[in-house]
Amino acid sequence: MIRNLKSLLFTDIPLWFVWFPFRSLIQRLPLRLVTLLGGVGGIVMYKFSKKKKKIITREISLLFSKTAPLKQEEIEKIAYKGIQVFCKRHMENLYWGKLNHEITGQMVSIDGMQHLENALKNGSGAILLTAHFGSHLLPPLVLGFKGYKIHQAAGPPLIDKQRPIYRRIFNQRVKESEKQPINFIVIGQSTRNMLRVLRKNEILFIAFDGSEASKMIPVNFFNQKAFFSPGTFKLSLMTKAPILPTFIIRQKDDTHKIIIEPPFELEPAEDEEKTLALNTARFAKIFEKYILKYPCHYVMTLMRVEELIQEGALQTNLFRTENK
């Protein structure tokens, strides 16, 4: 009972306040000011949220433990930047329903647009393979505002395993997302929907680090065994749709840059299973490269996964380690 009361006072009520009355205020402010408030929130969280800081510093230490172990000072620096990115991203999420072509045009630039345009000339659609990295919800939205038909593969919501306030927030976000130029496809419900999208020469976003796929295989990731789905590469083999590695980087001025890389060429192996394993491992190295360069863009994802494990909404993380 005491635990439920603490959750009500320190989780449910603050979340309700942020996502409903406070959110209405936020959407009346200039986006630059909203981002600035996110930075202030990051400072407060870093100084006063001991639980989050403990989790994130541990996750950073574990991630780099088998490659180049970090000094405590380096861990603290990444943790601070990660919390800043996290809070700024969530403030931008409160602004989600107000985002349009003009606003996203001011806050986001794109490198590699020609790779996407060339890929679509083949008529087989394009798979933009990304991750829960930085402000990962922005790339599909930005391309949608540019007139492209965008579909985002997403896992089933975890709200049934969380507190009721999360369902209210989820329903609010669904309501706002229905007005945006993105169609969501729930992973596992129908592969035919994804095939149909690509055959219509449209764009499909998939998160490489998603945990919803029915089959996951082990690959080397930061010199540890991590599990990723080979499903995207099988989908590419089936449809001939090119895979374009796509990531978003927050700039020093708090604008964003979307990087669309050249097509990821699938390397063949002796059979399909080995081909899928080989290319899953190859893409993991690309993902690792981005994390090494911008660790603050991913460590909060690791923290949030650990929190979901502690809440019972998830079973394991990428490395298949249980609740610690």
PDB file of C-alpha atoms in Angstrom:
ATOM      1  CA  MET A   1       0.000   0.000   0.000  1.00  0.00           C
ATOM      2  CA  ILE A   2       2.847   2.389   0.877  1.00  0.00           C
ATOM      3  CA  ARG A   3       4.522   1.540  -2.433  1.00  0.00           C
ATOM      4  CA  ASN A   4       1.314   2.312  -4.342  1.00  0.00           C
ATOM      5  CA  LEU A   5       0.974   5.619  -2.494  1.00  0.00           C
ATOM      6  CA  LYS A   6       4.562   6.566  -3.373  1.00  0.00           C
ATOM      7  CA  SER A   7       3.924   5.678  -7.033  1.00  0.00           C
ATOM      8  CA  LEU A   8       0.789   7.820  -7.002  1.00  0.00           C
ATOM      9  CA  LEU A   9       2.543  10.825  -5.451  1.00  0.00           C
ATOM     10  CA  PHE A  10       5.879  10.640  -7.253  1.00  0.00           C
ATOM     11  CA  THR A  11       4.931   9.060 -10.606  1.00  0.00           C
ATOM     12  CA  ASP A  12       1.240   9.220 -11.488  1.00  0.00           C
ATOM     13  CA  ILE A  13       0.429  12.777 -10.389  1.00  0.00           C
ATOM     14  CA  PRO A  14       3.618  14.334 -11.862  1.00  0.00           C
ATOM     15  CA  LEU A  15       3.067  12.492 -15.169  1.00  0.00           C
ATOM     16  CA  TRP A  16      -0.568  13.605 -15.300  1.00  0.00           C
ATOM     17  CA  PHE A  17       0.464  17.202 -14.637  1.00  0.00           C
ATOM     18  CA  VAL A  18       3.208  17.153 -17.306  1.00  0.00           C
ATOM     19  CA  TRP A  19       1.165  15.457 -20.031  1.00  0.00           C
ATOM     20  CA  PHE A  20      -2.080  17.360 -19.589  1.00  0.00           C
ATOM     21  CA  PRO A  21      -2.154  20.867 -18.003  1.00  0.00           C
ATOM     22  CA  PHE A  22       1.597  21.529 -18.415  1.00  0.00           C
ATOM     23  CA  ARG A  23       1.620  20.188 -21.990  1.00  0.00           C
ATOM     24  CA  SER A  24      -1.093  22.662 -23.001  1.00  0.00           C
ATOM     25  CA  LEU A  25       1.151  25.471 -21.780  1.00  0.00           C
ATOM     26  CA  ILE A  26       4.232  24.053 -23.516  1.00  0.00           C
ATOM     27  CA  GLN A  27       2.498  23.982 -26.897  1.00  0.00           C
ATOM     28  CA  ARG A  28       1.939  27.743 -26.646  1.00  0.00           C
ATOM     29  CA  LEU A  29       5.659  28.445 -26.264  1.00  0.00           C
ATOM     30  CA  PRO A  30       8.342  28.801 -28.977  1.00  0.00           C
ATOM     31  CA  LEU A  31      10.123  25.491 -29.565  1.00  0.00           C
ATOM     32  CA  ARG A  32      13.499  27.035 -28.687  1.00  0.00           C
ATOM     33  CA  LEU A  33      12.184  27.912 -25.233  1.00  0.00           C
ATOM     34  CA  VAL A  34      10.715  24.422 -24.858  1.00  0.00           C
ATOM     35  CA  THR A  35      14.133  22.904 -25.590  1.00  0.00           C
ATOM     36  CA  LEU A  36      15.751  25.282 -23.100  1.00  0.00           C
ATOM     37  CA  LEU A  37      13.290  24.143 -20.432  1.00  0.00           C
ATOM     38  CA  GLY A  38      14.245  20.564 -21.273  1.00  0.00           C
ATOM     39  CA  GLY A  39      17.871  21.431 -20.601  1.00  0.00           C
ATOM     40  CA  VAL A  40      16.942  22.891 -17.220  1.00  0.00           C
ATOM     41  CA  GLY A  41      14.970  19.730 -16.485  1.00  0.00           C
ATOM     42  CA  GLY A  42      18.054  17.697 -17.379  1.00  0.00           C
ATOM     43  CA  ILE A  43      20.145  19.585 -14.829  1.00  0.00           C
ATOM     44  CA  VAL A  44      17.508  19.013 -12.145  1.00  0.00           C
ATOM     45  CA  MET A  45      17.163  15.315 -12.970  1.00  0.00           C
ATOM     46  CA  TYR A  46      20.924  14.782 -12.938  1.00  0.00           C
ATOM     47  CA  LYS A  47      21.304  16.447  -9.545  1.00  0.00           C
ATOM     48  CA  PHE A  48      18.257  15.065  -7.756  1.00  0.00           C
ATOM     49  CA  SER A  49      17.129  11.793  -9.398  1.00  0.00           C
ATOM     50  CA  LYS A  50      19.548   9.455  -7.667  1.00  0.00           C
ATOM     51  CA  LYS A  51      17.783   6.329  -8.913  1.00  0.00           C
ATOM     52  CA  LYS A  52      17.970   7.302 -12.583  1.00  0.00           C
ATOM     53  CA  LYS A  53      21.559   8.465 -12.227  1.00  0.00           C
ATOM     54  CA  LYS A  54      22.513   5.181 -10.572  1.00  0.00           C
ATOM     55  CA  ILE A  55      20.916   3.144 -13.365  1.00  0.00           C
ATOM     56  CA  ILE A  56      22.376   5.185 -16.211  1.00  0.00           C
ATOM     57  CA  THR A  57      25.926   5.223 -14.823  1.00  0.00           C
ATOM     58  CA  ARG A  58      25.767   1.465 -14.325  1.00  0.00           C
ATOM     59  CA  GLU A  59      24.452   0.912 -17.861  1.00  0.00           C
ATOM     60  CA  ILE A  60      27.231   3.069 -19.335  1.00  0.00           C
ATOM     61  CA  SER A  61      29.854   1.152 -17.371  1.00  0.00           C
ATOM     62  CA  LEU A  62      28.445  -2.210 -18.477  1.00  0.00           C
ATOM     63  CA  LEU A  63      28.139  -1.173 -22.131  1.00  0.00           C
ATOM     64  CA  PHE A  64      31.795  -0.186 -22.422  1.00  0.00           C
ATOM     65  CA  SER A  65      33.179  -2.780 -19.993  1.00  0.00           C
ATOM     66  CA  LYS A  66      34.435  -5.193 -22.684  1.00  0.00           C
ATOM     67  CA  THR A  67      35.773  -2.615 -25.151  1.00  0.00           C
ATOM     68  CA  ALA A  68      37.419   0.359 -23.475  1.00  0.00           C
ATOM     69  CA  PRO A  69      36.453   0.590 -19.786  1.00  0.00           C
ATOM     70  CA  LEU A  70      35.720   4.187 -18.854  1.00  0.00           C
ATOM     71  CA  LYS A  71      36.933   6.241 -15.928  1.00  0.00           C
ATOM     72  CA  GLN A  72      34.271   7.427 -13.501  1.00  0.00           C
ATOM     73  CA  GLU A  73      34.722  11.001 -14.740  1.00  0.00           C
ATOM     74  CA  GLU A  74      33.983   9.895 -18.321  1.00  0.00           C
ATOM     75  CA  ILE A  75      30.928   7.933 -17.194  1.00  0.00           C
ATOM     76  CA  GLU A  76      29.587  10.956 -15.317  1.00  0.00           C
ATOM     77  CA  LYS A  77      30.084  13.180 -18.371  1.00  0.00           C
ATOM     78  CA  ILE A  78      28.192  10.789 -20.666  1.00  0.00           C
ATOM     79  CA  ALA A  79      25.454  10.389 -18.046  1.00  0.00           C
ATOM     80  CA  TYR A  80      24.984  14.156 -17.772  1.00  0.00           C
ATOM     81  CA  LYS A  81      24.814  14.611 -21.548  1.00  0.00           C
ATOM     82  CA  GLY A  82      22.504  11.604 -21.862  1.00  0.00           C
ATOM     83  CA  ILE A  83      20.054  13.005 -19.324  1.00  0.00           C
ATOM     84  CA  GLN A  84      20.156  16.343 -21.152  1.00  0.00           C
ATOM     85  CA  VAL A  85      19.303  14.647 -24.470  1.00  0.00           C
ATOM     86  CA  PHE A  86      16.581  12.610 -22.760  1.00  0.00           C
ATOM     87  CA  CYS A  87      14.857  15.613 -21.162  1.00  0.00           C
ATOM     88  CA  LYS A  88      15.077  17.768 -24.280  1.00  0.00           C
ATOM     89  CA  ARG A  89      13.627  14.934 -26.365  1.00  0.00           C
ATOM     90  CA  HIS A  90      10.725  14.481 -23.986  1.00  0.00           C
ATOM     91  CA  MET A  91       9.975  18.194 -24.011  1.00  0.00           C
ATOM     92  CA  GLU A  92       9.886  17.980 -27.814  1.00  0.00           C
ATOM     93  CA  ASN A  93       7.509  15.028 -27.474  1.00  0.00           C
ATOM     94  CA  LEU A  94       5.113  17.281 -25.556  1.00  0.00           C
ATOM     95  CA  TYR A  95       5.200  19.515 -28.639  1.00  0.00           C
ATOM     96  CA  TRP A  96       4.406  16.572 -30.957  1.00  0.00           C
ATOM     97  CA  GLY A  97       0.832  17.510 -31.794  1.00  0.00           C
ATOM     98  CA  LYS A  98       1.886  21.003 -32.862  1.00  0.00           C
ATOM     99  CA  LEU A  99       4.738  19.950 -35.163  1.00  0.00           C
ATOM    100  CA  ASN A 100       4.239  20.724 -38.846  1.00  0.00           C
ATOM    101  CA  HIS A 101       6.264  21.095 -42.044  1.00  0.00           C
ATOM    102  CA  GLU A 102       7.386  24.628 -41.202  1.00  0.00           C
ATOM    103  CA  ILE A 103       8.512  23.872 -37.642  1.00  0.00           C
ATOM    104  CA  THR A 104      10.333  20.641 -38.514  1.00  0.00           C
ATOM    105  CA  GLY A 105      11.966  22.414 -41.456  1.00  0.00           C
ATOM    106  CA  GLN A 106      13.516  24.858 -39.000  1.00  0.00           C
ATOM    107  CA  MET A 107      14.626  22.262 -36.464  1.00  0.00           C
ATOM    108  CA  VAL A 108      15.813  19.388 -38.709  1.00  0.00           C
ATOM    109  CA  SER A 109      18.214  19.129 -41.661  1.00  0.00           C
ATOM    110  CA  ILE A 110      18.915  16.023 -43.755  1.00  0.00           C
ATOM    111  CA  ASP A 111      22.199  14.648 -45.089  1.00  0.00           C
ATOM    112  CA  GLY A 112      21.946  11.956 -47.753  1.00  0.00           C
ATOM    113  CA  MET A 113      18.508  12.709 -49.163  1.00  0.00           C
ATOM    114  CA  GLN A 114      19.814  11.661 -52.572  1.00  0.00           C
ATOM    115  CA  HIS A 115      20.302   8.111 -51.277  1.00  0.00           C
ATOM    116  CA  LEU A 116      16.599   7.848 -50.479  1.00  0.00           C
ATOM    117  CA  GLU A 117      15.544   9.367 -53.799  1.00  0.00           C
ATOM    118  CA  ASN A 118      17.801   6.988 -55.735  1.00  0.00           C
ATOM    119  CA  ALA A 119      16.537   4.006 -53.737  1.00  0.00           C
ATOM    120  CA  LEU A 120      12.917   4.777 -54.602  1.00  0.00           C
ATOM    121  CA  LYS A 121      13.750   4.870 -58.321  1.00  0.00           C
ATOM    122  CA  ASN A 122      13.976   1.068 -58.230  1.00  0.00           C
ATOM    123  CA  GLY A 123      10.251   0.839 -57.457  1.00  0.00           C
ATOM    124  CA  SER A 124      10.681  -1.596 -54.545  1.00  0.00           C
ATOM    125  CA  GLY A 125      10.281   0.911 -51.746  1.00  0.00           C
ATOM    126  CA  ALA A 126      12.946   1.627 -49.147  1.00  0.00           C
ATOM    127  CA  ILE A 127      13.649   0.341 -45.653  1.00  0.00           C
ATOM    128  CA  LEU A 128      15.115   2.993 -43.366  1.00  0.00           C
ATOM    129  CA  LEU A 129      16.783   0.994 -40.620  1.00  0.00           C
ATOM    130  CA  THR A 130      17.237   3.100 -37.526  1.00  0.00           C
ATOM    131  CA  ALA A 131      17.262   2.631 -33.727  1.00  0.00           C
ATOM    132  CA  HIS A 132      15.960   4.100 -30.482  1.00  0.00           C
ATOM    133  CA  PHE A 133      18.757   6.620 -30.737  1.00  0.00           C
ATOM    134  CA  GLY A 134      18.406  10.341 -30.092  1.00  0.00           C
ATOM    135  CA  SER A 135      15.105  11.920 -31.183  1.00  0.00           C
ATOM    136  CA  HIS A 136      14.260   8.832 -33.213  1.00  0.00           C
ATOM    137  CA  LEU A 137      10.604   9.785 -33.766  1.00  0.00           C
ATOM    138  CA  LEU A 138      11.526  12.826 -35.854  1.00  0.00           C
ATOM    139  CA  PRO A 139      12.909  11.245 -39.086  1.00  0.00           C
ATOM    140  CA  PRO A 140       9.638   9.554 -40.163  1.00  0.00           C
ATOM    141  CA  LEU A 141       7.689  12.688 -39.265  1.00  0.00           C
ATOM    142  CA  VAL A 142      10.026  14.996 -41.212  1.00  0.00           C
ATOM    143  CA  LEU A 143       9.881  12.810 -44.332  1.00  0.00           C
ATOM    144  CA  GLY A 144       6.114  12.553 -43.972  1.00  0.00           C
ATOM    145  CA  PHE A 145       5.843  16.340 -44.024  1.00  0.00           C
ATOM    146  CA  LYS A 146       7.933  16.309 -47.208  1.00  0.00           C
ATOM    147  CA  GLY A 147       5.212  14.302 -48.924  1.00  0.00           C
ATOM    148  CA  TYR A 148       6.598  10.770 -48.717  1.00  0.00           C
ATOM    149  CA  LYS A 149       4.346   7.877 -47.734  1.00  0.00           C
ATOM    150  CA  ILE A 150       5.787   6.844 -44.385  1.00  0.00           C
ATOM    151  CA  HIS A 151       5.127   3.704 -42.367  1.00  0.00           C
ATOM    152  CA  GLN A 152       6.694   3.039 -38.963  1.00  0.00           C
ATOM    153  CA  ALA A 153       7.017  -0.530 -37.694  1.00  0.00           C
ATOM    154  CA  ALA A 154       6.285  -0.491 -33.962  1.00  0.00           C
ATOM    155  CA  GLY A 155       5.967  -3.033 -31.204  1.00  0.00           C
ATOM    156  CA  PRO A 156       2.717  -3.575 -29.327  1.00  0.00           C
ATOM    157  CA  PRO A 157       2.334  -1.080 -26.463  1.00  0.00           C
ATOM    158  CA  LEU A 158       3.530  -2.129 -23.019  1.00  0.00           C
ATOM    159  CA  ILE A 159       0.846  -0.142 -21.231  1.00  0.00           C
ATOM    160  CA  ASP A 160      -1.092  -3.209 -20.073  1.00  0.00           C
ATOM    161  CA  LYS A 161       1.874  -4.036 -17.839  1.00  0.00           C
ATOM    162  CA  GLN A 162       2.245  -0.505 -16.500  1.00  0.00           C
ATOM    163  CA  ARG A 163       0.287   1.869 -14.307  1.00  0.00           C
ATOM    164  CA  PRO A 164      -3.029   3.330 -15.630  1.00  0.00           C
ATOM    165  CA  ILE A 165      -1.533   6.802 -16.153  1.00  0.00           C
ATOM    166  CA  TYR A 166       0.579   5.379 -18.978  1.00  0.00           C
ATOM    167  CA  ARG A 167      -2.566   4.299 -20.826  1.00  0.00           C
ATOM    168  CA  ARG A 168      -3.924   7.859 -20.635  1.00  0.00           C
ATOM    169  CA  ILE A 169      -0.661   9.215 -22.002  1.00  0.00           C
ATOM    170  CA  PHE A 170      -0.538   6.534 -24.698  1.00  0.00           C
ATOM    171  CA  ASN A 171      -4.097   7.276 -25.811  1.00  0.00           C
ATOM    172  CA  GLN A 172      -3.283  10.982 -25.993  1.00  0.00           C
ATOM    173  CA  ARG A 173      -0.211  10.293 -28.129  1.00  0.00           C
ATOM    174  CA  VAL A 174      -2.180   8.002 -30.436  1.00  0.00           C
ATOM    175  CA  LYS A 175      -4.781  10.734 -30.878  1.00  0.00           C
ATOM    176  CA  GLU A 176      -2.088  13.243 -31.843  1.00  0.00           C
ATOM    177  CA  SER A 177      -0.229  10.785 -34.086  1.00  0.00           C
ATOM    178  CA  GLU A 178      -3.372  10.089 -36.105  1.00  0.00           C
ATOM    179  CA  LYS A 179      -3.162  13.688 -37.337  1.00  0.00           C
ATOM    180  CA  GLN A 180       0.459  13.308 -38.441  1.00  0.00           C
ATOM    181  CA  PRO A 181       1.669  11.887 -41.806  1.00  0.00           C
ATOM    182  CA  ILE A 182       2.814   8.537 -40.390  1.00  0.00           C
ATOM    183  CA  ASN A 183       1.114   5.158 -40.499  1.00  0.00           C
ATOM    184  CA  PHE A 184       2.068   2.723 -37.729  1.00  0.00           C
ATOM    185  CA  ILE A 185       2.336  -1.011 -38.416  1.00  0.00           C
ATOM    186  CA  VAL A 186       2.371  -3.264 -35.358  1.00  0.00           C
ATOM    187  CA  ILE A 187       5.193  -5.800 -35.568  1.00  0.00           C
ATOM    188  CA  GLY A 188       4.049  -9.397 -35.464  1.00  0.00           C
ATOM    189  CA  GLN A 189       0.471  -8.816 -36.558  1.00  0.00           C
ATOM    190  CA  SER A 190       0.963  -9.010 -40.311  1.00  0.00           C
ATOM    191  CA  THR A 191       4.076  -9.210 -42.464  1.00  0.00           C
ATOM    192  CA  ARG A 192       1.804  -8.710 -45.454  1.00  0.00           C
ATOM    193  CA  ASN A 193       1.292  -5.073 -44.473  1.00  0.00           C
ATOM    194  CA  MET A 194       5.035  -4.463 -44.710  1.00  0.00           C
ATOM    195  CA  LEU A 195       5.246  -6.282 -48.031  1.00  0.00           C
ATOM    196  CA  ARG A 196       2.359  -4.204 -49.353  1.00  0.00           C
ATOM    197  CA  VAL A 197       4.053  -0.958 -48.310  1.00  0.00           C
ATOM    198  CA  LEU A 198       7.268  -1.808 -50.146  1.00  0.00           C
ATOM    199  CA  ARG A 199       5.492  -3.073 -53.251  1.00  0.00           C
ATOM    200  CA  LYS A 200       3.748   0.312 -53.430  1.00  0.00           C
ATOM    201  CA  ASN A 201       7.225   1.925 -53.448  1.00  0.00           C
ATOM    202  CA  GLU A 202       6.715   3.547 -50.057  1.00  0.00           C
ATOM    203  CA  ILE A 203       9.041   3.984 -47.077  1.00  0.00           C
ATOM    204  CA  LEU A 204       9.210   1.666 -44.079  1.00  0.00           C
ATOM    205  CA  PHE A 205      11.027   2.660 -40.874  1.00  0.00           C
ATOM    206  CA  ILE A 206      12.239  -0.187 -38.646  1.00  0.00           C
ATOM    207  CA  ALA A 207      14.200   0.040 -35.374  1.00  0.00           C
ATOM    208  CA  PHE A 208      17.168  -2.335 -35.420  1.00  0.00           C
ATOM    209  CA  ASP A 209      17.232  -2.571 -31.620  1.00  0.00           C
ATOM    210  CA  GLY A 210      13.544  -3.395 -31.229  1.00  0.00           C
ATOM    211  CA  SER A 211      12.767  -6.404 -29.037  1.00  0.00           C
ATOM    212  CA  GLU A 212       9.369  -7.359 -30.456  1.00  0.00           C
ATOM    213  CA  ALA A 213      10.458  -9.781 -33.199  1.00  0.00           C
ATOM    214  CA  SER A 214       9.741 -13.487 -32.813  1.00  0.00           C
ATOM    215  CA  LYS A 215      13.305 -14.449 -33.734  1.00  0.00           C
ATOM    216  CA  MET A 216      16.431 -12.848 -32.297  1.00  0.00           C
ATOM    217  CA  ILE A 217      19.991 -13.952 -32.993  1.00  0.00           C
ATOM    218  CA  PRO A 218      23.235 -13.308 -31.075  1.00  0.00           C
ATOM    219  CA  VAL A 219      25.912 -11.053 -32.568  1.00  0.00           C
ATOM    220  CA  ASN A 220      29.052  -9.375 -31.291  1.00  0.00           C
ATOM    221  CA  PHE A 221      28.170  -5.930 -29.963  1.00  0.00           C
ATOM    222  CA  PHE A 222      30.688  -3.961 -27.907  1.00  0.00           C
ATOM    223  CA  ASN A 223      32.581  -7.269 -27.510  1.00  0.00           C
ATOM    224  CA  GLN A 224      29.543  -8.795 -25.809  1.00  0.00           C
ATOM    225  CA  LYS A 225      26.789 -11.092 -26.988  1.00  0.00           C
ATOM    226  CA  ALA A 226      23.730  -9.036 -27.901  1.00  0.00           C
ATOM    227  CA  PHE A 227      20.503 -10.108 -29.589  1.00  0.00           C
ATOM    228  CA  PHE A 228      18.985  -8.461 -32.663  1.00  0.00           C
ATOM    229  CA  SER A 229      16.327  -9.484 -35.149  1.00  0.00           C
ATOM    230  CA  PRO A 230      17.404 -10.556 -38.662  1.00  0.00           C
ATOM    231  CA  GLY A 231      13.868  -9.841 -39.904  1.00  0.00           C
ATOM    232  CA  THR A 232      14.710  -6.600 -41.722  1.00  0.00           C
ATOM    233  CA  PHE A 233      17.349  -8.327 -43.817  1.00  0.00           C
ATOM    234  CA  LYS A 234      14.971 -11.164 -44.679  1.00  0.00           C
ATOM    235  CA  LEU A 235      12.374  -8.591 -45.710  1.00  0.00           C
ATOM    236  CA  SER A 236      14.942  -6.950 -47.987  1.00  0.00           C
ATOM    237  CA  LEU A 237      15.815 -10.303 -49.562  1.00  0.00           C
ATOM    238  CA  MET A 238      12.123 -11.007 -50.198  1.00  0.00           C
ATOM    239  CA  THR A 239      11.271  -7.619 -51.705  1.00  0.00           C
ATOM    240  CA  LYS A 240      14.587  -6.323 -53.106  1.00  0.00           C
ATOM    241  CA  ALA A 241      13.917  -3.139 -51.133  1.00  0.00           C
ATOM    242  CA  PRO A 242      17.221  -1.428 -50.281  1.00  0.00           C
ATOM    243  CA  ILE A 243      18.141  -0.868 -46.642  1.00  0.00           C
ATOM    244  CA  LEU A 244      19.335   2.632 -45.771  1.00  0.00           C
ATOM    245  CA  PRO A 245      20.976   3.088 -42.342  1.00  0.00           C
ATOM    246  CA  THR A 246      19.315   6.185 -40.859  1.00  0.00           C
ATOM    247  CA  PHE A 247      20.193   8.017 -37.659  1.00  0.00           C
ATOM    248  CA  ILE A 248      19.414  11.418 -36.146  1.00  0.00           C
ATOM    249  CA  ILE A 249      21.982  13.527 -34.298  1.00  0.00           C
ATOM    250  CA  ARG A 250      21.259  16.450 -31.990  1.00  0.00           C
ATOM    251  CA  GLN A 251      23.485  19.410 -32.859  1.00  0.00           C
ATOM    252  CA  LYS A 252      25.123  21.834 -30.423  1.00  0.00           C
ATOM    253  CA  ASP A 253      22.419  24.425 -31.139  1.00  0.00           C
ATOM    254  CA  ASP A 254      19.708  21.811 -30.395  1.00  0.00           C
ATOM    255  CA  THR A 255      18.661  21.456 -34.012  1.00  0.00           C
ATOM    256  CA  HIS A 256      18.821  17.939 -35.468  1.00  0.00           C
ATOM    257  CA  LYS A 257      20.561  16.349 -38.425  1.00  0.00           C
ATOM    258  CA  ILE A 258      19.144  13.218 -40.052  1.00  0.00           C
ATOM    259  CA  ILE A 259      21.835  11.092 -41.683  1.00  0.00           C
ATOM    260  CA  ILE A 260      20.645   8.758 -44.450  1.00  0.00           C
ATOM    261  CA  GLU A 261      23.558   6.551 -45.447  1.00  0.00           C
ATOM    262  CA  PRO A 262      24.075   4.859 -48.838  1.00  0.00           C
ATOM    263  CA  PRO A 263      22.290   1.515 -49.275  1.00  0.00           C
ATOM    264  CA  PHE A 264      23.483  -1.268 -47.001  1.00  0.00           C
ATOM    265  CA  GLU A 265      24.494  -3.951 -49.496  1.00  0.00           C
ATOM    266  CA  LEU A 266      23.614  -7.446 -48.294  1.00  0.00           C
ATOM    267  CA  GLU A 267      26.567  -9.828 -48.396  1.00  0.00           C
ATOM    268  CA  PRO A 268      25.635 -13.387 -49.407  1.00  0.00           C
ATOM    269  CA  ALA A 269      26.726 -16.444 -47.424  1.00  0.00           C
ATOM    270  CA  GLU A 270      26.315 -20.206 -47.924  1.00  0.00           C
ATOM    271  CA  ASP A 271      22.580 -20.197 -47.203  1.00  0.00           C
ATOM    272  CA  GLU A 272      19.826 -17.810 -46.144  1.00  0.00           C
ATOM    273  CA  GLU A 273      20.263 -18.374 -42.414  1.00  0.00           C
ATOM    274  CA  LYS A 274      23.978 -17.571 -42.569  1.00  0.00           C
ATOM    275  CA  THR A 275      23.305 -14.608 -44.853  1.00  0.00           C
ATOM    276  CA  LEU A 276      20.883 -13.168 -42.309  1.00  0.00           C
ATOM    277  CA  ALA A 277      23.300 -13.765 -39.422  1.00  0.00           C
ATOM    278  CA  LEU A 278      26.198 -12.206 -41.323  1.00  0.00           C
ATOM    279  CA  ASN A 279      24.325  -9.047 -42.240  1.00  0.00           C
ATOM    280  CA  THR A 280      22.754  -8.637 -38.812  1.00  0.00           C
ATOM    281  CA  ALA A 281      26.275  -8.675 -37.367  1.00  0.00           C
ATOM    282  CA  ARG A 282      27.483  -6.205 -40.009  1.00  0.00           C
ATOM    283  CA  PHE A 283      24.703  -3.735 -39.250  1.00  0.00           C
ATOM    284  CA  ALA A 284      25.383  -4.083 -35.526  1.00  0.00           C
ATOM    285  CA  LYS A 285      28.852  -2.682 -36.241  1.00  0.00           C
ATOM    286  CA  ILE A 286      27.315   0.369 -37.937  1.00  0.00           C
ATOM    287  CA  PHE A 287      25.051   0.875 -34.928  1.00  0.00           C
ATOM    288  CA  GLU A 288      28.015   0.449 -32.586  1.00  0.00           C
ATOM    289  CA  LYS A 289      29.919   3.120 -34.543  1.00  0.00           C
ATOM    290  CA  TYR A 290      27.163   5.673 -33.917  1.00  0.00           C
ATOM    291  CA  ILE A 291      26.937   4.837 -30.217  1.00  0.00           C
ATOM    292  CA  LEU A 292      30.707   5.178 -29.822  1.00  0.00           C
ATOM    293  CA  LYS A 293      30.579   8.604 -31.460  1.00  0.00           C
ATOM    294  CA  TYR A 294      27.395   9.795 -29.719  1.00  0.00           C
ATOM    295  CA  PRO A 295      26.967   7.675 -26.552  1.00  0.00           C
ATOM    296  CA  CYS A 296      24.695  10.277 -24.959  1.00  0.00           C
ATOM    297  CA  HIS A 297      22.126   9.568 -27.697  1.00  0.00           C
ATOM    298  CA  TYR A 298      21.635   5.956 -26.583  1.00  0.00           C
ATOM    299  CA  VAL A 299      22.439   5.495 -22.907  1.00  0.00           C
ATOM    300  CA  MET A 300      19.023   6.761 -21.830  1.00  0.00           C
ATOM    301  CA  THR A 301      17.416   4.046 -23.942  1.00  0.00           C
ATOM    302  CA  LEU A 302      19.426   1.504 -21.960  1.00  0.00           C
ATOM    303  CA  MET A 303      18.284   3.202 -18.754  1.00  0.00           C
ATOM    304  CA  ARG A 304      14.625   3.153 -19.795  1.00  0.00           C
ATOM    305  CA  VAL A 305      14.827  -0.527 -20.760  1.00  0.00           C
ATOM    306  CA  GLU A 306      16.234  -1.313 -17.325  1.00  0.00           C
ATOM    307  CA  GLU A 307      13.395   0.647 -15.701  1.00  0.00           C
ATOM    308  CA  LEU A 308      10.833  -1.316 -17.736  1.00  0.00           C
ATOM    309  CA  ILE A 309      12.464  -4.555 -16.612  1.00  0.00           C
ATOM    310  CA  GLN A 310      12.196  -3.433 -12.982  1.00  0.00           C
ATOM    311  CA  GLU A 311       8.529  -2.528 -13.551  1.00  0.00           C
ATOM    312  CA  GLY A 312       7.871  -5.980 -15.045  1.00  0.00           C
ATOM    313  CA  ALA A 313       6.910  -4.614 -18.479  1.00  0.00           C
ATOM    314  CA  LEU A 314       9.972  -6.159 -20.172  1.00  0.00           C
ATOM    315  CA  GLN A 315      11.817  -9.376 -19.444  1.00  0.00           C
ATOM    316  CA  THR A 316      15.351  -8.737 -20.699  1.00  0.00           C
ATOM    317  CA  ASN A 317      17.561  -6.196 -22.450  1.00  0.00           C
ATOM    318  CA  LEU A 318      19.683  -6.475 -25.614  1.00  0.00           C
ATOM    319  CA  PHE A 319      22.241  -8.550 -23.748  1.00  0.00           C
ATOM    320  CA  ARG A 320      19.557 -10.869 -22.329  1.00  0.00           C
ATOM    321  CA  THR A 321      20.462 -10.046 -18.752  1.00  0.00           C
ATOM    322  CA  GLU A 322      17.657 -10.196 -16.223  1.00  0.00           C
ATOM    323  CA  ASN A 323      16.677  -7.534 -13.699  1.00  0.00           C
ATOM    324  CA  LYS A 324      19.843  -6.595 -11.810  1.00  0.00           C
TER     325      LYS A 324
END
